[in-house]
Short mmCIF file of C-alpha atoms in Angstrom, two decimals:
data_model
loop_
_atom_site.label_atom_id
_atom_site.label_comp_id
_atom_site.label_asym_id
_atom_site.label_seq_id
_atom_site.Cartn_x
_atom_site.Cartn_y
_atom_site.Cartn_z
CA MET A 1 0.00 0.00 0.00
CA GLU A 2 1.32 3.37 -0.96
CA TYR A 3 1.07 6.25 1.54
CA TYR A 4 0.99 9.97 0.80
CA PHE A 5 2.26 12.62 3.23
CA LEU A 6 0.72 16.11 3.03
CA GLU A 7 2.81 19.12 3.87
CA GLY A 8 2.36 22.86 4.03
CA ILE A 9 -0.70 24.29 2.37
CA GLU A 10 -1.79 20.91 1.04
CA TYR A 11 -2.28 19.72 4.61
CA TRP A 12 -4.71 22.55 5.39
CA LYS A 13 -6.34 22.32 2.00
CA TYR A 14 -7.16 18.63 2.59
CA TYR A 15 -8.99 19.31 5.87
CA ILE A 16 -10.80 22.34 4.49
CA MET A 17 -12.09 20.30 1.54
CA LEU A 18 -13.04 17.45 3.89
CA LEU A 19 -15.01 19.87 6.06
CA TYR A 20 -16.65 21.37 2.97
CA TYR A 21 -17.87 17.99 1.59
CA ARG A 22 -19.11 16.93 5.01
CA PHE A 23 -21.00 20.24 5.22
CA ILE A 24 -22.77 19.98 1.82
CA GLU A 25 -24.01 16.52 2.77
CA LEU A 26 -26.05 18.04 5.61
CA SER A 27 -29.69 19.11 5.21
CA PRO A 28 -30.35 22.81 4.37
CA GLU A 29 -31.81 23.49 7.84
CA ILE A 30 -28.71 22.19 9.60
CA GLN A 31 -26.48 24.11 7.20
CA VAL A 32 -28.21 27.40 8.10
CA VAL A 33 -27.98 26.67 11.82
CA SER A 34 -24.30 25.70 11.48
CA ILE A 35 -23.42 28.89 9.59
CA PHE A 36 -25.29 31.07 12.10
CA THR A 37 -23.65 29.30 15.07
CA THR A 38 -20.20 29.62 13.53
CA ILE A 39 -20.66 33.35 12.91
CA CYS A 40 -21.87 33.86 16.51
CA VAL A 41 -18.91 31.96 17.96
CA ILE A 42 -16.38 33.87 15.84
CA THR A 43 -18.03 37.20 16.73
CA PHE A 44 -18.03 36.29 20.42
CA ILE A 45 -14.34 35.38 20.30
CA PHE A 46 -13.46 38.67 18.61
CA LEU A 47 -15.53 40.60 21.15
CA VAL A 48 -13.80 38.88 24.07
CA ILE A 49 -10.35 39.48 22.58
CA GLY A 50 -11.21 43.11 21.78
CA ASN A 51 -12.59 43.72 25.29
CA ILE A 52 -9.49 42.22 26.90
CA HIS A 53 -7.26 44.35 24.67
CA HIS A 54 -9.29 47.50 25.49
CA ASN A 55 -9.20 46.83 29.23
CA ASN A 56 -5.46 46.16 29.16
CA LYS A 57 -4.92 49.38 27.22
CA LYS A 58 -7.06 51.30 29.72
CA VAL A 59 -5.18 49.80 32.67
CA ARG A 60 -1.81 50.73 31.13
CA ARG A 61 -3.06 54.26 30.49
CA ASN A 62 -4.35 54.66 34.03
CA ARG A 63 -1.06 53.40 35.43
CA GLY A 64 0.80 55.88 33.24
CA ILE A 65 -1.43 58.74 34.42
CA GLN A 66 -0.94 57.63 38.04
CA ARG A 67 2.84 57.69 37.67
CA LEU A 68 2.77 61.14 36.10
CA ASP A 69 0.32 62.31 38.78
CA GLU A 70 2.71 61.25 41.53
CA LYS A 71 5.64 62.85 39.74
CA TYR A 72 4.18 66.21 38.64
CA LYS A 73 0.86 67.08 40.31
CA ALA A 74 2.16 68.48 43.61
CA LYS A 75 4.80 70.57 41.80
CA ILE A 76 2.26 71.86 39.27
CA ILE A 77 -0.11 72.98 42.05
CA GLU A 78 2.69 74.73 43.93
CA ILE A 79 3.99 76.59 40.85
CA ALA A 80 0.52 77.52 39.58
CA GLN A 81 -0.43 79.17 42.87
CA ARG A 82 2.75 81.23 43.23
CA THR A 83 2.07 84.93 42.73
CA ASP A 84 5.60 85.82 41.61
CA LEU A 85 6.19 85.56 37.88
CA MET A 86 8.48 82.63 37.14
CA ASP A 87 10.71 82.14 34.12
CA LEU A 88 9.99 79.22 31.81
CA ASN A 89 13.44 77.73 32.43
CA ASP A 90 12.93 77.86 36.19
CA ILE A 91 9.58 76.09 35.88
CA THR A 92 11.15 73.45 33.63
CA GLU A 93 13.86 72.82 36.23
CA GLU A 94 11.39 72.59 39.11
CA LEU A 95 9.26 70.11 37.17
CA ASP A 96 12.43 68.16 36.35
CA ILE A 97 11.83 68.29 32.59
CA PRO A 98 15.06 68.11 30.53
CA LYS A 99 15.77 71.13 28.34
CA ASN A 100 14.69 70.75 24.72
CA TYR A 101 12.94 67.53 25.69
CA ARG A 102 10.40 66.45 23.07
CA MET A 103 7.57 64.86 24.95
CA LYS A 104 5.96 61.92 23.20
CA GLU A 105 2.33 62.17 22.13
CA LYS A 106 1.34 59.30 24.44
CA THR A 107 2.93 61.02 27.45
CA THR A 108 1.38 64.39 26.59
CA SER A 109 -2.09 62.85 26.27
CA ARG A 110 -1.62 61.37 29.76
CA ILE A 111 -0.47 64.62 31.39
CA ILE A 112 -3.53 66.49 30.07
CA PRO A 113 -6.09 64.90 32.51
CA ILE A 114 -3.80 65.92 35.40
CA LEU A 115 -3.63 69.52 34.18
CA ILE A 116 -7.43 69.62 33.71
CA THR A 117 -7.97 68.30 37.25
CA VAL A 118 -5.59 70.88 38.73
CA HIS A 119 -7.26 73.73 36.84
CA ARG A 120 -10.78 72.69 37.87
CA THR A 121 -9.77 72.27 41.52
CA TYR A 122 -7.64 75.39 41.96
CA LYS A 123 -9.20 77.59 39.28
CA ASP A 124 -9.63 80.68 41.48
CA LYS A 125 -6.14 80.41 43.03
CA ILE A 126 -4.12 79.92 39.84
CA PHE A 127 -1.77 82.73 38.74
CA ARG A 128 -2.39 82.69 34.99
CA PRO A 129 1.09 83.77 33.73
CA ASN A 130 2.71 80.89 35.62
CA TRP A 131 -0.03 78.53 34.43
CA GLU A 132 0.69 79.44 30.81
CA ARG A 133 4.39 78.71 31.35
CA ILE A 134 3.56 75.33 32.89
CA LEU A 135 1.62 74.44 29.73
CA GLN A 136 4.54 75.60 27.60
CA ALA A 137 6.95 73.48 29.64
CA PHE A 138 4.87 70.38 28.87
CA LYS A 139 4.62 71.37 25.18
CA ILE A 140 0.82 71.49 25.41
CA PRO A 141 0.16 74.29 22.82
CA PRO A 142 2.13 72.53 20.02
CA TYR A 143 0.37 69.27 20.88
CA PHE A 144 -3.06 70.85 20.45
CA GLU A 145 -2.01 72.57 17.22
CA MET A 146 -1.01 69.14 15.91
CA LEU A 147 -4.42 67.71 16.87
CA MET A 148 -6.19 70.61 15.16
CA ARG A 149 -4.43 69.70 11.93
CA SER A 150 -5.74 66.14 12.16
CA ARG A 151 -8.23 64.92 9.57
CA ASN A 152 -10.20 63.26 12.36
CA MET A 153 -13.10 65.56 13.32
CA GLY A 154 -13.46 63.85 16.71
CA LYS A 155 -9.84 64.64 17.61
CA ARG A 156 -10.26 68.30 16.69
CA ILE A 157 -13.45 68.65 18.75
CA LYS A 158 -11.87 66.86 21.72
CA ALA A 159 -8.82 69.13 21.49
CA LEU A 160 -10.95 72.29 21.65
CA MET A 161 -12.91 70.94 24.61
CA GLN A 162 -9.72 70.06 26.51
CA ILE A 163 -8.27 73.48 25.72
CA ALA A 164 -11.33 75.07 27.35
CA ASP A 165 -11.14 72.74 30.37
CA MET A 166 -7.55 73.66 31.17
CA ASP A 167 -7.77 77.31 30.07
CA ALA A 168 -5.05 76.83 27.47
CA ASP A 169 -4.54 79.32 24.68
CA LEU A 170 -4.28 78.31 21.06
CA LYS A 171 -3.22 80.43 18.11
CA GLU A 172 -6.30 82.37 17.03
CA ALA A 173 -5.73 81.57 13.37
CA VAL A 174 -5.82 77.82 14.07
CA ALA A 175 -9.27 77.92 15.69
CA SER A 176 -10.62 80.63 13.33
CA ARG A 177 -10.53 78.18 10.44
CA TYR A 178 -13.50 76.37 11.97
CA LEU A 179 -15.76 79.32 12.89
CA PHE A 180 -18.16 78.40 10.10
CA ALA A 181 -17.50 74.64 9.93
CA LYS A 182 -20.36 72.36 8.87
CA ASP A 183 -20.13 70.25 12.02
CA LYS A 184 -22.22 72.00 14.70
CA LYS A 185 -20.16 70.82 17.67
CA MET A 186 -16.89 71.77 15.98
CA ARG A 187 -18.27 75.17 15.03
CA MET A 188 -19.50 75.97 18.55
CA ASN A 189 -16.27 74.96 20.30
CA ALA A 190 -14.15 76.93 17.82
CA ARG A 191 -16.30 80.03 18.33
CA LEU A 192 -16.12 79.75 22.10
CA HIS A 193 -12.33 79.45 22.00
CA VAL A 194 -11.85 82.43 19.69
CA ALA A 195 -14.29 84.49 21.77
CA ARG A 196 -12.36 83.65 24.95
CA PHE A 197 -8.81 84.30 23.77
CA GLY A 198 -9.13 86.19 20.47
CA THR A 199 -7.71 89.67 20.07
CA SER A 200 -8.35 90.77 16.46
CA TYR A 201 -12.04 89.94 15.92
CA PRO A 202 -13.13 87.51 18.66
CA PHE A 203 -16.90 87.80 18.20
CA LYS A 204 -16.97 87.71 14.42
CA ALA A 205 -19.25 84.66 14.28
CA LEU A 206 -21.97 86.23 16.43
CA GLU A 207 -22.17 89.26 14.20
CA GLU A 208 -21.82 87.61 10.77
CA ASP A 209 -23.64 84.28 11.04
CA ALA A 210 -27.04 84.91 9.41
CA ASN A 211 -28.40 81.59 10.73
CA LEU A 212 -27.14 81.98 14.29
CA GLU A 213 -28.92 79.88 16.92
CA PHE A 214 -28.24 81.47 20.30
CA THR A 215 -29.37 78.90 22.86
CA GLU A 216 -29.54 79.14 26.67
CA GLU A 217 -26.40 77.01 26.89
CA MET A 218 -24.56 79.50 24.69
CA MET A 219 -25.81 82.39 26.83
CA VAL A 220 -24.19 80.85 29.91
CA LYS A 221 -20.93 80.09 28.09
CA TYR A 222 -20.65 83.51 26.46
CA HIS A 223 -21.42 85.21 29.77
CA ASN A 224 -18.53 83.29 31.37
CA ILE A 225 -16.32 84.33 28.45
CA LEU A 226 -17.18 88.00 28.93
CA VAL A 227 -16.48 87.70 32.67
CA TYR A 228 -13.12 86.11 31.83
CA ARG A 229 -12.20 88.82 29.31
CA ASN A 230 -13.21 91.57 31.71
CA ALA A 231 -11.17 90.04 34.57
CA ASN A 232 -8.08 89.65 32.34
CA ASN A 233 -8.32 93.17 30.81
CA LEU A 234 -9.04 91.85 27.32
CA SER A 235 -11.05 93.96 24.89
CA MET A 236 -14.81 93.79 25.43
CA PRO A 237 -17.34 93.73 22.56
CA ASN A 238 -19.63 96.59 21.62
CA LEU A 239 -22.80 95.11 23.10
CA ILE A 240 -25.00 97.85 21.62
CA ARG A 241 -23.89 96.64 18.20
CA TRP A 242 -25.28 93.21 19.02
CA CYS A 243 -28.65 94.82 19.82
CA ASN A 244 -28.71 96.40 16.34
CA ARG A 245 -27.46 93.27 14.59
CA THR A 246 -28.83 92.47 11.13
CA PRO A 247 -30.51 90.09 10.65
CA VAL A 248 -32.23 90.55 14.00
CA ASN A 249 -31.65 87.78 16.55
CA GLU A 250 -33.91 88.35 19.57
CA GLU A 251 -32.05 85.92 21.84
CA LEU A 252 -28.73 87.65 21.15
CA ARG A 253 -30.28 91.11 21.63
CA ILE A 254 -31.73 90.16 25.02
CA PHE A 255 -28.41 88.60 26.02
CA ALA A 256 -26.55 91.80 25.06
CA VAL A 257 -28.92 93.98 27.12
CA ASN A 258 -28.55 91.69 30.13
CA GLU A 259 -24.76 91.86 29.85
CA ILE A 260 -24.88 95.67 29.69
CA ARG A 261 -26.87 95.54 32.93
CA LEU A 262 -24.56 93.05 34.65
CA PHE A 263 -21.38 94.88 33.66
CA LYS A 264 -22.86 98.27 34.66
CA ARG A 265 -22.33 99.91 31.27
CA TYR A 266 -23.91 103.25 32.23
CA ASP A 267 -22.77 104.96 29.02
CA ASP A 268 -25.11 102.73 27.01
CA CYS A 269 -28.25 103.87 28.87
CA PRO A 270 -29.28 106.63 26.39
CA GLU A 271 -29.21 104.14 23.50
CA LEU A 272 -31.11 101.55 25.55
CA LEU A 273 -33.80 104.13 26.28
CA GLU A 274 -34.09 105.00 22.58
CA MET A 275 -34.46 101.29 21.78
CA LEU A 276 -37.22 101.02 24.39
CA ARG A 277 -39.16 103.87 22.77
CA ASN A 278 -39.17 101.99 19.45
CA CYS A 279 -39.55 98.47 20.87
CA ARG A 280 -42.63 96.33 20.23
CA ASP A 281 -41.26 92.94 21.30
CA GLU A 282 -42.26 92.00 24.85
CA GLY A 283 -39.16 89.96 25.77
CA PHE A 284 -36.72 92.58 24.51
CA ALA A 285 -38.75 95.39 26.12
CA CYS A 286 -38.70 93.65 29.51
CA ALA A 287 -34.92 93.21 29.25
CA LEU A 288 -34.49 96.92 28.41
CA ILE A 289 -36.76 97.99 31.27
CA LYS A 290 -34.92 95.82 33.77
CA ALA A 291 -31.52 97.09 32.59
CA LEU A 292 -32.50 100.75 32.76
CA GLY A 293 -34.00 100.20 36.20
CA GLU A 294 -30.98 98.44 37.70
CA LEU A 295 -28.65 101.01 36.13
CA GLU A 296 -30.80 103.66 37.89
CA TYR A 297 -31.26 105.72 34.76
CA ILE A 298 -33.66 108.44 35.96
CA PRO A 299 -34.52 109.86 32.47
CA ALA A 300 -36.21 106.53 31.73
CA GLU A 301 -38.96 107.12 34.33
CA GLY A 302 -41.03 109.20 31.91
CA GLU A 303 -40.96 106.45 29.27
CA PHE A 304 -41.86 103.87 31.91
CA ARG A 305 -45.02 105.79 32.88
CA HIS A 306 -45.84 106.41 29.22
CA ARG A 307 -45.63 102.70 28.33
CA TYR A 308 -47.84 101.59 31.20
CA ALA A 309 -51.19 102.25 29.48
CA ASN A 310 -50.53 99.76 26.66
CA ALA A 311 -48.11 97.46 28.48
CA SER A 312 -48.58 93.70 28.71
CA PHE A 313 -48.81 91.91 32.04
CA ALA A 314 -45.10 90.97 31.99
CA GLU A 315 -44.06 94.51 31.06
CA ARG A 316 -46.11 96.00 33.90
CA GLN A 317 -44.29 93.77 36.38
CA ALA A 318 -40.95 94.85 34.92
CA LEU A 319 -41.94 98.53 34.95
CA ALA A 320 -42.88 98.43 38.63
CA ASP A 321 -39.60 96.69 39.52
CA ALA A 322 -37.59 99.18 37.47
CA LEU A 323 -39.21 102.20 39.12
CA GLY A 324 -38.51 100.69 42.52
CA ALA A 325 -34.87 100.06 41.56
CA ILE A 326 -34.36 103.67 40.40
CA ASN A 327 -36.07 104.98 43.58
CA SER A 328 -35.62 108.64 42.64
CA GLY A 329 -38.29 109.91 45.04
CA ASN A 330 -40.27 111.41 42.16
CA PRO A 331 -43.87 112.17 43.33
CA GLU A 332 -45.16 111.39 39.81
CA VAL A 333 -43.86 107.86 40.20
CA VAL A 334 -45.75 107.54 43.49
CA ASN A 335 -48.96 108.69 41.77
CA TYR A 336 -48.32 106.21 38.95
CA LEU A 337 -47.92 103.30 41.39
CA VAL A 338 -51.07 104.30 43.30
CA TYR A 339 -52.95 104.37 39.99
CA ASP A 340 -51.43 101.02 39.03
CA TYR A 341 -52.62 99.50 42.31
CA ARG A 342 -56.16 100.80 41.94
CA GLU A 343 -56.51 99.83 38.29
CA SER A 344 -55.00 96.36 38.59
CA THR A 345 -57.48 93.50 38.71
CA ASP A 346 -55.05 90.78 39.85
CA TYR A 347 -53.40 90.46 43.24
CA ILE A 348 -49.93 89.87 41.79
CA SER A 349 -49.86 93.32 40.19
CA LYS A 350 -51.31 94.88 43.34
CA MET A 351 -48.62 93.24 45.50
CA LYS A 352 -45.93 94.46 43.11
CA ALA A 353 -47.14 98.07 43.29
CA LEU A 354 -47.51 97.95 47.09
CA LYS A 355 -44.04 96.53 47.58
CA VAL A 356 -42.45 99.27 45.47
CA LEU A 357 -44.41 101.96 47.34
CA TYR A 358 -43.46 100.53 50.73
CA ASN A 359 -39.74 100.87 49.87
CA TYR A 360 -40.03 104.17 47.95
CA GLY A 361 -39.03 106.62 50.68
CA ARG A 362 -41.36 108.78 52.79
CA ARG A 363 -43.75 109.64 49.95
CA GLY A 364 -44.12 106.02 49.02
CA LYS A 365 -44.76 104.97 52.63
CA ASP A 366 -47.42 107.67 53.00
CA ALA A 367 -49.16 106.47 49.84
CA PHE A 368 -48.92 102.89 51.11
CA ASN A 369 -50.60 103.86 54.39
CA MET A 370 -53.29 105.77 52.50
CA LEU A 371 -54.13 102.75 50.38
CA LYS A 372 -54.09 100.57 53.46
CA ALA A 373 -56.68 102.81 55.13
CA GLU A 374 -58.91 102.55 52.04
CA ALA A 375 -58.50 98.78 51.66
CA GLY A 376 -61.39 96.41 52.14
CA ASP A 377 -61.27 93.11 53.98
CA GLU A 378 -60.16 91.19 50.88
CA GLU A 379 -57.14 93.44 50.28
CA LYS A 380 -55.90 93.93 53.87
CA PRO A 381 -53.86 90.66 53.84
CA LEU A 382 -51.78 92.14 50.99
CA PHE A 383 -50.60 94.97 53.23
CA THR A 384 -49.97 92.57 56.11
CA HIS A 385 -47.64 90.47 53.95
CA ILE A 386 -45.71 93.53 52.81
CA GLU A 387 -45.26 94.88 56.34
CA ASN A 388 -44.44 91.59 58.04
CA LYS A 389 -40.63 91.15 57.90
CA LEU A 390 -40.90 87.47 58.81
CA LEU A 391 -42.77 86.68 55.60
CA ASP A 392 -41.04 86.54 52.25
CA SER A 393 -43.28 88.80 50.22
CA ARG A 394 -41.08 88.41 47.12
CA LYS A 395 -42.85 85.23 46.11
CA TYR A 396 -46.11 87.14 45.89
CA ALA A 397 -44.68 90.08 43.98
#
C-alpha cells in the first residue's frame, strides 16, 4: 500500500475540503444553523479578545497617568499658585523636565487629565502667567495645534474641549478656520475658544452668522467668556452693536442687554432708552426695562409711565420693579404706582405696586398707608404680607 504525506498548504487544504464535503451533505436546515452558530462563535471570540485588549490598554493608560500624577501634580499645584512671575526655564527645572525635551504624544495625552484636574480644583487660586508657562513646559500648545491639523473631526473637537477645560490658549488663526465649519459641535467649540482668547475679531461669528442659533447654553458660556475677558483686561465687545445686529436675533439682543446691565455699562443707557421707545417685542422690552431700572437711569422714568397704558402683564411687572430700583423719590412715580394699584385687577400686580411703594421713601410709605386705610377686607392681607418682615413677600410680587 502506498502512503501519501501532506505538507504545508496541502495539509490545510485537505482538511478544508473534507469539512466542505461533510457540510454539503447536511440538510439545508442544519447548514443554516451551522453557519449562524459559527458566525456567533467567531463574533463572540473577537468581542472577548477586543474587550481584553481595550481593558489592558485602559489599565496601562491609568497606570501611566498615576505615575505622572505622583511625579508632577504636587509641583504643578505649587507653581501655579505662586504669585511671583516665574521664568519658563525655572519652571522646567522645578518640574524636572530636561531642556529641549520632546515629549511623546502618548505622554502628553496622559499629562492632560492631570492639568485639567488641577485647573478645575484650583481655578480661582491659579496665577495665569505661571499657568501658561507650565503648559509651555509640557509642550501642550504645540500638541493641540497638531491635533487641530488632524483629519479626524473627533480629535479636533476633543482638542478644543480640553483646551477650554484647562484654560489653554491656542493660536487664534488655528481655531478661526473652523468658525463656520459644517459640524455643529466643531463650530460651537471653535467660536467659544476664539471668543475667549481672540484679540483681532473675537466675536466675528456672532455678528456675521445669518443663521445663528443662540441657545440658553450659549448664553451661559458667552457670559462666562465676557467675565473672563473683563477680569483679564481683554477687549470687550460693543454690546449695543449686538442689539442692532442684522438680521435681528432676539435671543442675542436680550443677552446683550442683560450683559450691559450686569457689567454696569452706564454709558449705554441713552441708546437703551431709545431702543425702548421703538420696541414692540415683549421679551426685549422687559430686558431693556430691567436694565435701565438696575442702572438707575432716571430719564427713563417718563418712558416707563408712558408705556404703562398699553403694556402687557409681563411689562407691567418689569416697569414696577424698574421704578422701585431707580427709587428717585419722584412724586409722579408715586402717583403712577397708586394708579397702578387701583386699576389692577389681579393680586400679583397689586402686590408688586404695594411693595415698590413701601420701599419708595417717605412719599411712598405715605401712599402705602393711605391705600391701606382705604383697603377692604379682601385686600388687607396684601398689606400685612408687605409689612411683616418674617414673611417673604417676594414670592407674591
